[in-house]
Coordinates of C-alpha atoms in Angstrom, one line a residue:
M766 CA 134.0 145.1 70.1
K767 CA 134.7 141.9 68.3
I768 CA 133.0 138.9 70.0
A769 CA 133.5 135.1 69.7
L770 CA 130.4 133.0 70.5
L771 CA 131.4 129.7 71.9
G772 CA 128.2 127.7 71.5
Y773 CA 125.7 128.9 68.9
G774 CA 122.4 127.5 70.1
R775 CA 119.4 129.5 71.1
M776 CA 121.3 131.6 73.6
G777 CA 124.1 132.2 71.2
K778 CA 121.7 133.5 68.6
S779 CA 120.0 135.8 71.2
I780 CA 123.4 137.2 72.3
E781 CA 124.3 137.8 68.6
T782 CA 121.1 139.8 68.0
I783 CA 121.6 142.0 71.1
A784 CA 125.4 142.4 70.5
V785 CA 124.9 143.6 66.9
N786 CA 122.2 146.0 67.9
R787 CA 124.6 147.5 70.5
G788 CA 127.2 148.1 67.8
H789 CA 129.4 145.0 68.2
S790 CA 130.4 142.4 65.7
I791 CA 130.4 138.6 65.9
T792 CA 133.7 137.5 64.4
L793 CA 133.7 133.8 65.5
K794 CA 130.9 131.3 65.9
V795 CA 131.7 127.9 67.4
S796 CA 129.3 125.0 67.5
D797 CA 129.4 122.5 70.4
K798 CA 131.2 120.0 68.1
D799 CA 134.0 122.4 67.0
S800 CA 137.4 122.2 68.5
D801 CA 139.6 123.4 65.6
Y802 CA 139.2 127.2 65.8
D803 CA 141.3 130.2 66.7
F804 CA 140.8 133.6 68.3
K805 CA 142.3 136.0 65.7
N806 CA 140.3 139.1 65.4
V807 CA 138.5 138.6 68.7
D808 CA 138.3 140.9 71.7
V809 CA 136.1 138.9 74.1
A810 CA 134.7 135.3 74.1
I811 CA 131.2 134.4 75.4
D812 CA 130.7 130.8 76.3
F813 CA 127.2 129.4 76.3
S814 CA 128.1 125.9 75.1
I815 CA 127.4 122.5 76.8
P816 CA 129.0 121.0 79.9
S817 CA 131.2 118.6 78.0
V818 CA 133.1 121.3 76.1
A819 CA 132.9 124.3 78.3
V820 CA 136.2 123.7 80.1
Y821 CA 138.0 123.2 76.7
N822 CA 136.5 126.4 75.4
I823 CA 137.4 128.5 78.4
K824 CA 141.0 127.2 78.6
K825 CA 141.4 127.7 74.9
A826 CA 140.3 131.4 75.2
L827 CA 142.6 131.9 78.2
D828 CA 145.5 130.3 76.3
A829 CA 144.9 132.9 73.6
G830 CA 144.9 135.8 76.0
I831 CA 141.2 136.4 75.3
P832 CA 138.9 137.5 78.2
V833 CA 136.1 134.9 78.5
I834 CA 132.8 134.9 80.2
S835 CA 130.8 131.7 80.7
G836 CA 127.2 131.0 81.4
T837 CA 127.4 127.3 80.8
T838 CA 126.3 125.2 83.8
G839 CA 126.9 121.6 84.6
W840 CA 130.7 121.8 84.7
L841 CA 131.3 123.5 88.0
E842 CA 133.3 120.7 89.6
H843 CA 136.1 122.2 87.5
Y844 CA 135.4 125.8 88.5
D845 CA 138.3 126.0 91.0
D846 CA 140.7 124.6 88.4
I847 CA 139.6 127.2 85.9
V848 CA 140.1 130.0 88.4
T849 CA 143.7 128.7 89.1
Y850 CA 144.3 128.3 85.4
C851 CA 143.2 131.9 84.7
K852 CA 145.4 133.3 87.5
D853 CA 148.4 131.3 86.4
N854 CA 148.0 132.6 82.8
D855 CA 147.3 136.2 84.0
G856 CA 144.0 135.9 82.2
T857 CA 140.4 137.2 82.5
F858 CA 137.4 135.1 83.4
L859 CA 133.9 135.7 84.6
Y860 CA 131.4 133.0 85.4
A861 CA 127.7 133.5 86.2
S862 CA 125.1 130.9 86.8
N863 CA 122.7 133.5 85.4
F864 CA 123.4 136.7 83.6
S865 CA 119.9 138.2 83.9
L866 CA 120.0 141.5 85.7
G867 CA 116.8 140.7 87.5
V868 CA 118.1 137.3 88.6
N869 CA 121.3 138.9 90.1
I870 CA 119.0 141.3 92.0
F871 CA 117.0 138.2 93.1
F872 CA 120.3 136.6 94.3
E873 CA 120.8 139.6 96.6
I874 CA 117.2 139.4 97.9
N875 CA 117.7 135.6 98.6
R876 CA 121.0 136.3 100.4
R877 CA 119.4 138.9 102.6
L878 CA 116.3 136.8 103.3
S879 CA 118.5 133.8 104.2
E880 CA 120.3 136.0 106.7
L881 CA 117.1 137.2 108.2
M882 CA 115.7 133.6 108.5
S883 CA 118.9 132.2 110.0
G884 CA 117.7 132.3 113.6
F885 CA 114.2 130.9 112.9
N886 CA 114.7 127.1 112.9
E887 CA 110.9 126.5 112.8
Y888 CA 111.0 127.3 109.1
S889 CA 112.0 124.7 106.5
T890 CA 113.4 125.7 103.1
E891 CA 112.7 124.2 99.7
M892 CA 113.1 125.4 96.1
V893 CA 111.5 124.9 92.7
E894 CA 113.2 125.5 89.4
I895 CA 111.5 125.2 86.0
H896 CA 113.2 125.3 82.7
H897 CA 112.7 124.3 79.0
T898 CA 113.1 120.6 78.1
Q899 CA 116.3 121.3 76.2
K900 CA 118.2 122.2 79.4
L901 CA 120.6 119.4 79.9
D902 CA 121.6 119.8 83.6
A903 CA 119.4 119.7 86.7
P904 CA 119.2 121.5 89.0
S905 CA 120.0 124.7 87.2
G906 CA 123.1 126.6 88.1
T907 CA 120.9 129.4 89.3
A908 CA 119.1 127.1 91.7
I909 CA 122.5 125.8 93.0
T910 CA 123.6 129.4 93.6
L911 CA 120.4 130.2 95.5
A912 CA 120.7 127.0 97.6
E913 CA 124.4 127.6 98.4
E914 CA 123.6 131.0 99.8
V915 CA 120.9 129.6 102.0
I916 CA 123.3 126.9 103.2
K917 CA 125.8 129.6 104.2
N918 CA 123.3 131.1 106.6
S919 CA 121.5 128.1 108.0
N920 CA 121.9 124.6 109.5
Y921 CA 121.5 123.0 106.0
T922 CA 124.7 121.4 104.7
N923 CA 123.6 120.3 101.2
W924 CA 120.8 120.3 98.6
T925 CA 119.2 117.3 96.9
L926 CA 116.9 116.4 94.1
E927 CA 115.6 113.4 96.0
S928 CA 113.7 112.9 99.3
P929 CA 115.6 115.3 101.6
E930 CA 117.3 114.5 104.9
P931 CA 116.8 117.1 107.7
N932 CA 120.0 118.8 106.7
E933 CA 119.2 119.0 103.0
I934 CA 117.3 121.5 100.9
F935 CA 115.0 119.9 98.5
I936 CA 115.2 121.3 94.9
D937 CA 112.2 120.3 92.7
A938 CA 113.7 120.5 89.2
K939 CA 111.0 120.5 86.5
R940 CA 111.4 120.5 82.7
I941 CA 108.5 121.9 80.7
E942 CA 108.4 122.9 77.1
N943 CA 109.0 126.6 76.3
I944 CA 109.7 127.8 79.9
P945 CA 112.7 130.2 79.9
G946 CA 113.3 129.9 83.6
T947 CA 111.5 130.2 87.0
H948 CA 113.1 130.0 90.4
E949 CA 111.2 129.9 93.7
V950 CA 112.5 129.8 97.3
T951 CA 110.0 129.0 100.1
Y952 CA 110.4 129.1 103.8
D953 CA 107.5 127.1 105.3
S954 CA 106.3 126.7 108.9
E955 CA 103.2 125.5 110.6
V956 CA 101.8 129.0 110.8
D957 CA 102.8 130.7 107.6
S958 CA 105.0 130.6 104.5
I959 CA 107.4 133.1 102.9
N960 CA 108.0 132.9 99.2
I961 CA 110.2 134.7 96.7
T962 CA 110.0 134.0 93.0
H963 CA 111.8 135.1 89.8
T964 CA 110.2 134.4 86.5
A965 CA 111.9 135.0 83.2
H966 CA 109.6 135.9 80.3
S967 CA 112.2 135.3 77.5
R968 CA 115.9 134.6 77.0
Q969 CA 116.5 138.3 76.2
G970 CA 117.3 139.2 79.8
F971 CA 120.0 136.5 80.0
A972 CA 121.5 137.6 76.6
M973 CA 121.5 141.3 77.5
G974 CA 123.3 140.6 80.7
A975 CA 125.9 138.5 78.9
V976 CA 126.6 141.3 76.5
I977 CA 126.8 143.9 79.3
A978 CA 129.3 141.6 81.1
A979 CA 131.4 141.3 77.9
E980 CA 131.5 145.1 77.5
W981 CA 132.5 145.5 81.1
I982 CA 135.2 142.9 81.2
K983 CA 137.1 144.0 78.1
D984 CA 140.7 145.1 79.0
K985 CA 140.4 143.9 82.6
K986 CA 142.5 141.2 84.3
G987 CA 141.4 138.7 86.9
V988 CA 138.4 136.6 88.0
F989 CA 135.0 138.3 88.3
T990 CA 131.3 137.7 88.9
M991 CA 128.2 139.6 87.9
K992 CA 128.4 141.3 91.3
D993 CA 131.4 143.1 90.0
V994 CA 129.7 144.0 86.7
L995 CA 126.6 145.4 88.5
N996 CA 128.4 146.7 91.5
I997 CA 126.0 145.0 93.9
G998 CA 126.5 143.0 97.1

């Protein structure tokens, strides 16, 4: 499979290593400052760029009829527009806030736990997410995904990075050097606490998941998530 890397930072380089080891070739590398490029000799595009150029990269791939998967966060106010754009162009698009196989299992654990806790209002919920200092957005897309699932199954209506109101989940977003990613969800009451945590040890898990998603999405049409790739949920 011939892959375009839209964004060639640390994640792009990790994806390249894994893709080549799995027998694929990287036929296009696009930096976050590039806009003049084309998709000839490309089967699938993988976008791990920055928020300010992600929408441009995704639309450019869809315009070219190239399936595109994106792990860039910080642009999701445009997500619904991209879904519509993909459908209008009979394209192929997959977004995930996190491509790690372990994190996607963690999402399902969080979903089930939020369902179980929905009737116990004596518990309050808060989250912690920790990432490397180069991460531009806060909270992480993964933390937002976790919070949105809790909101679906509770009386919470929003999340916040500031002092929370009673209807808000507090997300403590920390940036520490050389931390690939940690996410923690806590339910706390006067008598006990319930805590679930996912800790990434390296970027390799994210990169492997992205390559697996690219392998899966080739030759498909539509809008997908990692649940489709992993057949979970």
